[in-house]
PDB file of C-alpha atoms in Angstrom:
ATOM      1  CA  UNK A   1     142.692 109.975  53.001  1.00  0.00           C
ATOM      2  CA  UNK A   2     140.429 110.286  56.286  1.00  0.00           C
ATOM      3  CA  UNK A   3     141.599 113.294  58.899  1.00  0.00           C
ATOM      4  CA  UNK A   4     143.831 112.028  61.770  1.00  0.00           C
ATOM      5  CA  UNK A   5     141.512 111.978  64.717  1.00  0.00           C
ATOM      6  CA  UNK A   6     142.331 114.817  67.029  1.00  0.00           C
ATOM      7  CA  UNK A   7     144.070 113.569  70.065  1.00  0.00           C
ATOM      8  CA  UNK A   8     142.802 114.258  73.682  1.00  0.00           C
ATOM      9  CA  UNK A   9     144.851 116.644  75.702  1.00  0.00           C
ATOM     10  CA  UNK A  10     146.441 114.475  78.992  1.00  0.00           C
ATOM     11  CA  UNK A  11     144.888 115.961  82.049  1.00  0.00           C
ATOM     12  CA  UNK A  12     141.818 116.625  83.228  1.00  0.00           C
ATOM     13  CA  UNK A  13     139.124 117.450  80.882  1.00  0.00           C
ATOM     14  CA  UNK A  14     138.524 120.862  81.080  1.00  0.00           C
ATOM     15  CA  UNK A  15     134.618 120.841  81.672  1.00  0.00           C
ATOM     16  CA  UNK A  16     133.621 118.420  84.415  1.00  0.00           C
ATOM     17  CA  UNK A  17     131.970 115.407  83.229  1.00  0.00           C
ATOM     18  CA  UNK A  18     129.536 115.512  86.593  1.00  0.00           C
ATOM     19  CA  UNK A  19     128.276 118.088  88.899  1.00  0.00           C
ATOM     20  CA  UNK A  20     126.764 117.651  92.255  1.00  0.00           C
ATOM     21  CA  UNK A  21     123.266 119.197  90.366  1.00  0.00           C
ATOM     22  CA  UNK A  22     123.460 116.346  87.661  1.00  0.00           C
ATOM     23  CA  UNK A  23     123.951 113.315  90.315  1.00  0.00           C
ATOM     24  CA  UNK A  24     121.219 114.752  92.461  1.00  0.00           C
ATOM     25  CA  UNK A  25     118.975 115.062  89.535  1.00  0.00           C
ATOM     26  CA  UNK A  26     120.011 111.445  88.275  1.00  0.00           C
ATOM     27  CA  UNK A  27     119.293 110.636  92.387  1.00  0.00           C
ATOM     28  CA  UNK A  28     115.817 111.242  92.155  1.00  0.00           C
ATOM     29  CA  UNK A  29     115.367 109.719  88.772  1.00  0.00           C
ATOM     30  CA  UNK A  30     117.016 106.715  89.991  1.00  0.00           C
ATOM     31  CA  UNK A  31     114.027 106.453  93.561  1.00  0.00           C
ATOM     32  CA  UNK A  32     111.365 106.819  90.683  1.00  0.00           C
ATOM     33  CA  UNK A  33     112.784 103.618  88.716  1.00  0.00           C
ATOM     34  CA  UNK A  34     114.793 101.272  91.632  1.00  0.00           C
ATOM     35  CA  UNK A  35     112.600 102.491  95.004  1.00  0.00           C
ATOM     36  CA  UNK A  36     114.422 102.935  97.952  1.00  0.00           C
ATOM     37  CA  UNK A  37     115.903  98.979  98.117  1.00  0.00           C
ATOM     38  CA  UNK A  38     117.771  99.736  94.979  1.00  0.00           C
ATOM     39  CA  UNK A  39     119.082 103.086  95.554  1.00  0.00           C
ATOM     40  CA  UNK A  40     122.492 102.549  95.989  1.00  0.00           C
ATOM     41  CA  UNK A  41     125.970 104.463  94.946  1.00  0.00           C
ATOM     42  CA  UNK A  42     126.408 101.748  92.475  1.00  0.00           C
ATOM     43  CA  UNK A  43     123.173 101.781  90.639  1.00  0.00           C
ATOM     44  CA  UNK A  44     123.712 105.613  90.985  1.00  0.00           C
ATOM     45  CA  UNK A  45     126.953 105.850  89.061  1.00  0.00           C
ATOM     46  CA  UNK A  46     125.770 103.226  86.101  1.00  0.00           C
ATOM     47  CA  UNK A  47     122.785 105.643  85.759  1.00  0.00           C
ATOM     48  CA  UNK A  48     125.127 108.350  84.977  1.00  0.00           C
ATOM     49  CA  UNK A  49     127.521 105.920  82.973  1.00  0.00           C
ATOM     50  CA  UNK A  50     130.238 106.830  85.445  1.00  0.00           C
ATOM     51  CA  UNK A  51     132.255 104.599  88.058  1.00  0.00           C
ATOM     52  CA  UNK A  52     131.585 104.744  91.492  1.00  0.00           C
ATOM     53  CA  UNK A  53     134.600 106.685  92.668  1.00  0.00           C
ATOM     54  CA  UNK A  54     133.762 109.617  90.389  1.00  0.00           C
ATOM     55  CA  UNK A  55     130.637 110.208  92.639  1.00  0.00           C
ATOM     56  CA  UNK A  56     132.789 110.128  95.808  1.00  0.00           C
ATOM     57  CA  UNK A  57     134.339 113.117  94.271  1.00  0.00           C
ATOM     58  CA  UNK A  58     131.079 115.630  95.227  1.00  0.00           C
ATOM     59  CA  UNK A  59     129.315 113.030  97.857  1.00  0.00           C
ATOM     60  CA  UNK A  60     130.729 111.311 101.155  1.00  0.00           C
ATOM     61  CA  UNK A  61     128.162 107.924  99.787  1.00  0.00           C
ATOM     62  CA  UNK A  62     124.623 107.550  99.865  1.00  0.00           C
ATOM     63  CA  UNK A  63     123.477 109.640 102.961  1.00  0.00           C
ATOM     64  CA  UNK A  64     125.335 112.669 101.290  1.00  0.00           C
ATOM     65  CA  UNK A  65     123.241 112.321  98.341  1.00  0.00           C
ATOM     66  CA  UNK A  66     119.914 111.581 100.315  1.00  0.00           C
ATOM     67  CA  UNK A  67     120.633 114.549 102.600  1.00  0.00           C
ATOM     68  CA  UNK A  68     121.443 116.318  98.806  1.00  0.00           C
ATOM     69  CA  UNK A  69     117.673 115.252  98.186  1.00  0.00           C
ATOM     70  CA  UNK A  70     116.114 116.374 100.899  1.00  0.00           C
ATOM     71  CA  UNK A  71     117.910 119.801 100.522  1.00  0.00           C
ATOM     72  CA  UNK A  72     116.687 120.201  97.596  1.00  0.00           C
ATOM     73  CA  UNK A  73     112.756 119.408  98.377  1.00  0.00           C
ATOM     74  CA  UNK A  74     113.624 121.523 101.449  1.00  0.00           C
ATOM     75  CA  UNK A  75     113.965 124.719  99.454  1.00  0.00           C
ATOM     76  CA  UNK A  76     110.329 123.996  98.198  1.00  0.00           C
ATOM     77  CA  UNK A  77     108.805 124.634 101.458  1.00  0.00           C
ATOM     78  CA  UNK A  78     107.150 127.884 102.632  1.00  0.00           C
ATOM     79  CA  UNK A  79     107.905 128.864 105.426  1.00  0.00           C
ATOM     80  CA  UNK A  80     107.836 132.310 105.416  1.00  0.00           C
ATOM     81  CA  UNK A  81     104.674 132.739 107.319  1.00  0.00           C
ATOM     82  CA  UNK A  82     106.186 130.779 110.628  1.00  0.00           C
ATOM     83  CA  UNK A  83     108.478 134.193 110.956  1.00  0.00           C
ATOM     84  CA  UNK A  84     106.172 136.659 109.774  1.00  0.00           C
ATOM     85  CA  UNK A  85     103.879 138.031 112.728  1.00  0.00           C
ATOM     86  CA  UNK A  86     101.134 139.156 111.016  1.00  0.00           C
ATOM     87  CA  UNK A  87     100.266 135.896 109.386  1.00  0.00           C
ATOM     88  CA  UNK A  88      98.531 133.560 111.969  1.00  0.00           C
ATOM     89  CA  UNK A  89      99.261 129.898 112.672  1.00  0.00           C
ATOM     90  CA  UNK A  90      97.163 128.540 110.769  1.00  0.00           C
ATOM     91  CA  UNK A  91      97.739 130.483 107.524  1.00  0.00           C
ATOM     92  CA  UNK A  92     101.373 129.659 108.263  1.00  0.00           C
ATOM     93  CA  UNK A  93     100.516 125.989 108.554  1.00  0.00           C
ATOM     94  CA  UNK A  94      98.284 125.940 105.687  1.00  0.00           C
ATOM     95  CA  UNK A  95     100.971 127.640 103.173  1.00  0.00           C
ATOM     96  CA  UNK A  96     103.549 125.058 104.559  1.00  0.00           C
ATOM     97  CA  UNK A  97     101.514 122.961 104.363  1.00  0.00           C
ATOM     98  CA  UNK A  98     100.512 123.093 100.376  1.00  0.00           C
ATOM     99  CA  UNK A  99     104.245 123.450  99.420  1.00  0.00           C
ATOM    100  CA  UNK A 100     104.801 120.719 101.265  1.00  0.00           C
ATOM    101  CA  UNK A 101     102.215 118.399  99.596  1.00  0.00           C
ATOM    102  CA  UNK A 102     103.649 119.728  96.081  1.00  0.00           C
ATOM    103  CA  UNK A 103     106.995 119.164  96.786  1.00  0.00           C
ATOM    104  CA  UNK A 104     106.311 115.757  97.776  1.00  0.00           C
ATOM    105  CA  UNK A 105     104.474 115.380  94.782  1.00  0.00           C
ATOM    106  CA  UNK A 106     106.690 116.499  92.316  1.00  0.00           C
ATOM    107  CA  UNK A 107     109.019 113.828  94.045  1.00  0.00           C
ATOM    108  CA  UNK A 108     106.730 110.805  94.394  1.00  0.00           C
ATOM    109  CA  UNK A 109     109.454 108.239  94.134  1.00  0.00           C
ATOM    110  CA  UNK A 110     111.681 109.965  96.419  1.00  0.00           C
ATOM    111  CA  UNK A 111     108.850 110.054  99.546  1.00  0.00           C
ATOM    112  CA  UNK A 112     109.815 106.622 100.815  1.00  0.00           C
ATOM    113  CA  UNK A 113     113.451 107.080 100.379  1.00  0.00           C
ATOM    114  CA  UNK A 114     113.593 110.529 102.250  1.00  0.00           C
ATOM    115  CA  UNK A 115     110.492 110.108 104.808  1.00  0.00           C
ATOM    116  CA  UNK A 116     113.046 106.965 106.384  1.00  0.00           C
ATOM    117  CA  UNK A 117     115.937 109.229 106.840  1.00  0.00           C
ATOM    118  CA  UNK A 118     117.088 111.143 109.220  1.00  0.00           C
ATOM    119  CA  UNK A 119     117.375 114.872 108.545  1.00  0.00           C
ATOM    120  CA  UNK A 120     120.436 115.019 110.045  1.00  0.00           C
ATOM    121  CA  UNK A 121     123.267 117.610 108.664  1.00  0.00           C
ATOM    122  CA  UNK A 122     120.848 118.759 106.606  1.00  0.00           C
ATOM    123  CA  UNK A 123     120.817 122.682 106.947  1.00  0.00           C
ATOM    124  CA  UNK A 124     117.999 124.313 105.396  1.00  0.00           C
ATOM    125  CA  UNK A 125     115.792 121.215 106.330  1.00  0.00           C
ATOM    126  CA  UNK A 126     117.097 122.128 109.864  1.00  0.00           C
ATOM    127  CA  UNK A 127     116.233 125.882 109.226  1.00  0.00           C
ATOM    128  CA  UNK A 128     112.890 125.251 107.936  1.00  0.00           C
ATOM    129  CA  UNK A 129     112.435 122.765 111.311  1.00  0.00           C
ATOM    130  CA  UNK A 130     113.803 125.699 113.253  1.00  0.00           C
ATOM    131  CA  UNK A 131     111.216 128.636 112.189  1.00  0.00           C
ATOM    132  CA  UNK A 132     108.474 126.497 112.454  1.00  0.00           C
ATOM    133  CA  UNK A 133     109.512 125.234 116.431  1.00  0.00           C
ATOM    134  CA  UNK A 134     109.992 128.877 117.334  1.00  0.00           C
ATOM    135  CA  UNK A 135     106.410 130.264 115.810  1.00  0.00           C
ATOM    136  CA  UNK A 136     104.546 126.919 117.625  1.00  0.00           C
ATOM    137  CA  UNK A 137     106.869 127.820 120.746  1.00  0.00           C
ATOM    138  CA  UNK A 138     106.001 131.785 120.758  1.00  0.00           C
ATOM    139  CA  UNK A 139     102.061 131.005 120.233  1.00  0.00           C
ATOM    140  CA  UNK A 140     101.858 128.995 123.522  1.00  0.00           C
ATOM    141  CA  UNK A 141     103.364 125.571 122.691  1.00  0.00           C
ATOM    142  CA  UNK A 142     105.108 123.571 125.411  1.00  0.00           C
ATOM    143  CA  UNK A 143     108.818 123.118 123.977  1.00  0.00           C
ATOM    144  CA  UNK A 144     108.643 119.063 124.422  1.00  0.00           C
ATOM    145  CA  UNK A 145     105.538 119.271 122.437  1.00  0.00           C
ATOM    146  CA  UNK A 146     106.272 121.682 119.487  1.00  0.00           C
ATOM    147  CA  UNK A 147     107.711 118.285 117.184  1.00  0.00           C
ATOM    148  CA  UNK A 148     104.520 116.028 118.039  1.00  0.00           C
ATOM    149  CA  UNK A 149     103.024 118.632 116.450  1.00  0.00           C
ATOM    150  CA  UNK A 150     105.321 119.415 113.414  1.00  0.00           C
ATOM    151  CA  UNK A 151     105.314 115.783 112.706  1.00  0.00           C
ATOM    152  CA  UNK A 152     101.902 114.972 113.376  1.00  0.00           C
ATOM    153  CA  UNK A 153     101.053 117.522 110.373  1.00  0.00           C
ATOM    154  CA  UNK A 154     103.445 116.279 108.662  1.00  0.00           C
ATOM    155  CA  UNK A 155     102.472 112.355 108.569  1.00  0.00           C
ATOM    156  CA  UNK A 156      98.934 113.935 107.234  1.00  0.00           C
ATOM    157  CA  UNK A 157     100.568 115.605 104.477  1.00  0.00           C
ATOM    158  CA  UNK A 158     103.020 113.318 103.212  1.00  0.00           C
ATOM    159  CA  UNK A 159     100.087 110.431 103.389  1.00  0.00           C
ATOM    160  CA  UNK A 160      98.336 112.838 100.808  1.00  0.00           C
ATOM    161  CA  UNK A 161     101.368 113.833  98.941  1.00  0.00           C
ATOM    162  CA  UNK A 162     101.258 109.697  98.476  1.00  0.00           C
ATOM    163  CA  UNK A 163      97.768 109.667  97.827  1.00  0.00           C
ATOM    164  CA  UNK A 164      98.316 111.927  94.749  1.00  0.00           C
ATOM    165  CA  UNK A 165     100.330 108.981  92.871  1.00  0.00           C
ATOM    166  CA  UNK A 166      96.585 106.851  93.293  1.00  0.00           C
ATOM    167  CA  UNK A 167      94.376 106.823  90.372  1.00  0.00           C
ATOM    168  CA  UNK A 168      91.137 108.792  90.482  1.00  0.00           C
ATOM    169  CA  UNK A 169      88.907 105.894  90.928  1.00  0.00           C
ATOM    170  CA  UNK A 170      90.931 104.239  93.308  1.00  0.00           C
ATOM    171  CA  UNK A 171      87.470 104.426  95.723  1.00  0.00           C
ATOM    172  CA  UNK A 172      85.624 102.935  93.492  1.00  0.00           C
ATOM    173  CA  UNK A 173      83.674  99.542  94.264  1.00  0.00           C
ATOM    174  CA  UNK A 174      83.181  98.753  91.452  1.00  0.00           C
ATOM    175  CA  UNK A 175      81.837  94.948  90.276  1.00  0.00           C
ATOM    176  CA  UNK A 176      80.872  95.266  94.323  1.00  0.00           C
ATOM    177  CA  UNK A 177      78.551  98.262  94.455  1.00  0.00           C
ATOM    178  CA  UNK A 178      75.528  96.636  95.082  1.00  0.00           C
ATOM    179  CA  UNK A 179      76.927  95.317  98.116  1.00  0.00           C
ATOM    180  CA  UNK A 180      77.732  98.867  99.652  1.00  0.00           C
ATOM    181  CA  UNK A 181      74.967 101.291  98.402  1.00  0.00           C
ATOM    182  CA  UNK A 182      75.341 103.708 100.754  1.00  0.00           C
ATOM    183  CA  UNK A 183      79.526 104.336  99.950  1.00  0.00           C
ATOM    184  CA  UNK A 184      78.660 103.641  96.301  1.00  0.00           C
ATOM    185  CA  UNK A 185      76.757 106.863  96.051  1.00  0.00           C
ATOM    186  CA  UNK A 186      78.700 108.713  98.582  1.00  0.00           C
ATOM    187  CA  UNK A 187      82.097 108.420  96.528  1.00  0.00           C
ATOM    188  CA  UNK A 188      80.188 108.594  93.304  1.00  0.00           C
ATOM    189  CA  UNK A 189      79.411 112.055  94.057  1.00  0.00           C
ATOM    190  CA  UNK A 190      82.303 112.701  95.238  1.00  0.00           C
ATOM    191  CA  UNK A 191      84.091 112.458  91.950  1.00  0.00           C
ATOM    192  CA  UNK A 192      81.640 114.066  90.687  1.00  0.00           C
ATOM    193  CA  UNK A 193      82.144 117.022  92.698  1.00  0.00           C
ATOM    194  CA  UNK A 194      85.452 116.931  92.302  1.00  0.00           C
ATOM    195  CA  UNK A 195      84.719 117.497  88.277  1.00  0.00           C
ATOM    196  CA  UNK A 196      82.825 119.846  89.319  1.00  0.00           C
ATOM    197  CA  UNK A 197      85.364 121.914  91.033  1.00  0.00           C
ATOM    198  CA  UNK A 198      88.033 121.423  88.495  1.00  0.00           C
ATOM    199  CA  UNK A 199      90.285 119.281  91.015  1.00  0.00           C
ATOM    200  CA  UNK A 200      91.430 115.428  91.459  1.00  0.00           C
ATOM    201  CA  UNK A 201      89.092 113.852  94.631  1.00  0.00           C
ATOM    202  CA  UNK A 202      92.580 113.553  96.109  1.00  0.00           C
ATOM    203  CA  UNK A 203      93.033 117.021  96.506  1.00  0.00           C
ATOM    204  CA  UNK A 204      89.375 117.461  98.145  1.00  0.00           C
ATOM    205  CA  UNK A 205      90.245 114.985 101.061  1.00  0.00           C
ATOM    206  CA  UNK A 206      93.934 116.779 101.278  1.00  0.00           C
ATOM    207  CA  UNK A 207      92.067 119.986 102.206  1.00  0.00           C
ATOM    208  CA  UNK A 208      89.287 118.221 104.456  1.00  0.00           C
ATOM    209  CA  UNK A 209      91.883 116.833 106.445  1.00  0.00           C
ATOM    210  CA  UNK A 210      94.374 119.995 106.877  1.00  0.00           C
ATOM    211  CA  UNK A 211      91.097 122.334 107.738  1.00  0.00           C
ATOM    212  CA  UNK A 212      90.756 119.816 110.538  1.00  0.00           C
ATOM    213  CA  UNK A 213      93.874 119.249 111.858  1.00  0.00           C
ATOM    214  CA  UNK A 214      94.410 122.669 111.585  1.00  0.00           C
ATOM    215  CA  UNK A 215      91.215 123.593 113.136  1.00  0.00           C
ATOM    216  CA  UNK A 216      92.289 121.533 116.192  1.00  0.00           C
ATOM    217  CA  UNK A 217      95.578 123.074 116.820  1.00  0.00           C
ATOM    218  CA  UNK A 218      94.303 125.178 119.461  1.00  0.00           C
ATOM    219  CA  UNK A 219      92.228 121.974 121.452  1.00  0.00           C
ATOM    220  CA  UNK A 220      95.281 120.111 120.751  1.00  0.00           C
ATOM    221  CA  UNK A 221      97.705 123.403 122.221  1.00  0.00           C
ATOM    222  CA  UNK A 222      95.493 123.405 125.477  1.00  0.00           C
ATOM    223  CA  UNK A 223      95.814 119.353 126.049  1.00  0.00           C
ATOM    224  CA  UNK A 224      99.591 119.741 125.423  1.00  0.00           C
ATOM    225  CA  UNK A 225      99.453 122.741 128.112  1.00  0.00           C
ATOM    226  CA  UNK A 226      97.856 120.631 130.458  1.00  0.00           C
ATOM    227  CA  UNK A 227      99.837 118.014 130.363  1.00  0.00           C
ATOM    228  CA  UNK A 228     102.423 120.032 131.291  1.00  0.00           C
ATOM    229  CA  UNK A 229     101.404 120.676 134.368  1.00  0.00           C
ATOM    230  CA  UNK A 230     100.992 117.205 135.411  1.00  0.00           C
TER     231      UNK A 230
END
């Protein structure tokens, strides 16, 4: 004779079936496999086997859980260096900088999805914002020019945190070399430098480009100065 199967006690289960740290993980899984068209609540809940409503339990709808994302990435950032005087600028900039890149990276899918929406309510995206504005501010910046900046740096380093997903050869002519000998060669050795050094050719043009806009921040501080004053 099989065992009665035990019944289920009325109620609510006693351990939650979701948490706001499962849907946000099943959030960025879903941007990886529908992009940011087919993110939706919906789509959200059948990845997690659940019904809509259940999600409504932790998140107001879709901006809740984007703004979830983005907190989330947010807490990947350094930005320690922005409110610590004895690192300059441009070491701040540069450690930023990197985590921001990685972050980004570890995300791919999510780039598009959070790079088109706003930050708002968002509070340790707004904090990060914040400590950043003040350093640029203290340092000489014109107030109404501090956030050209920020996101000036930061359309460089989310193009690169992009540029990671593209395979290693993605220069390459190839069938077409002999029509372009000169950028043949030149990205030839670049990969091979990039062997060389251990690193992806990605990650040599990240650095190229963040030494110079970071080595222009001060040309760039003076025109924003000027410009002030007219």
């Amino acid at each position: 004779m099989s065992p009665t199967p035990a019944k289920r006690s009325a109620g609510r289960p006693r351990t939650p079936v979701l948490s706001a740290e499962q849907i946000v993980d099943a959030a960025f899984a879903l941007a990886r496999t529908a992009g940011p068209d087919g993110f939706t609540m919906a789509a959200l809940a059948r990845s997690l086997s659940v019904h809509p409503p259940a999600l409504y339990h932790y998140f107001g709808g879709k901006a809740d859980v984007v703004r979830a994302m983005r907190g989330r990435v947010a807490e990947l950032l350094d930005v320690s260096g922005f409110d610590t005087p004895e690192t300059t600028l441009s070491d701040a900039v540069l450690r930023w900088a990197h985590s921001y890149r990685s972050a980004f990276a570890s995300h791919p899918a999510a780039i598009a999805l959070l790079a088109t929406t706003a930050i708002d309510g968002q509070e340790r995206s707004v904090a990060n914002y914040e400590s950043i504005t003040r350093r640029f501010v203290a340092e000489g910046w014109p107030v109404g020019g501090a956030v050209d900046a920020i996101v000036a740096l930061e359309s460089f380093i989310i193009g690169s945190a992009l540029d990671t997903l593209a395979p290693a050869d993605i220069m390459s002519p190839g069938a077409a070399a002999p029509l372009a000998p000169n950028f043949s060669r030149a990205e030839a050795l670049r990969s091979v430098k990039a062997a060389a050094q251990g690193v992806q050719p990605a990650d040599r043009s990240f650095d190229l480009g963040l030494a110079a806009l970071v080595g222009g921040l001060p040309a760039a501080l003076a025109a924003a100065v000027e410009a002030e004053r007219v």
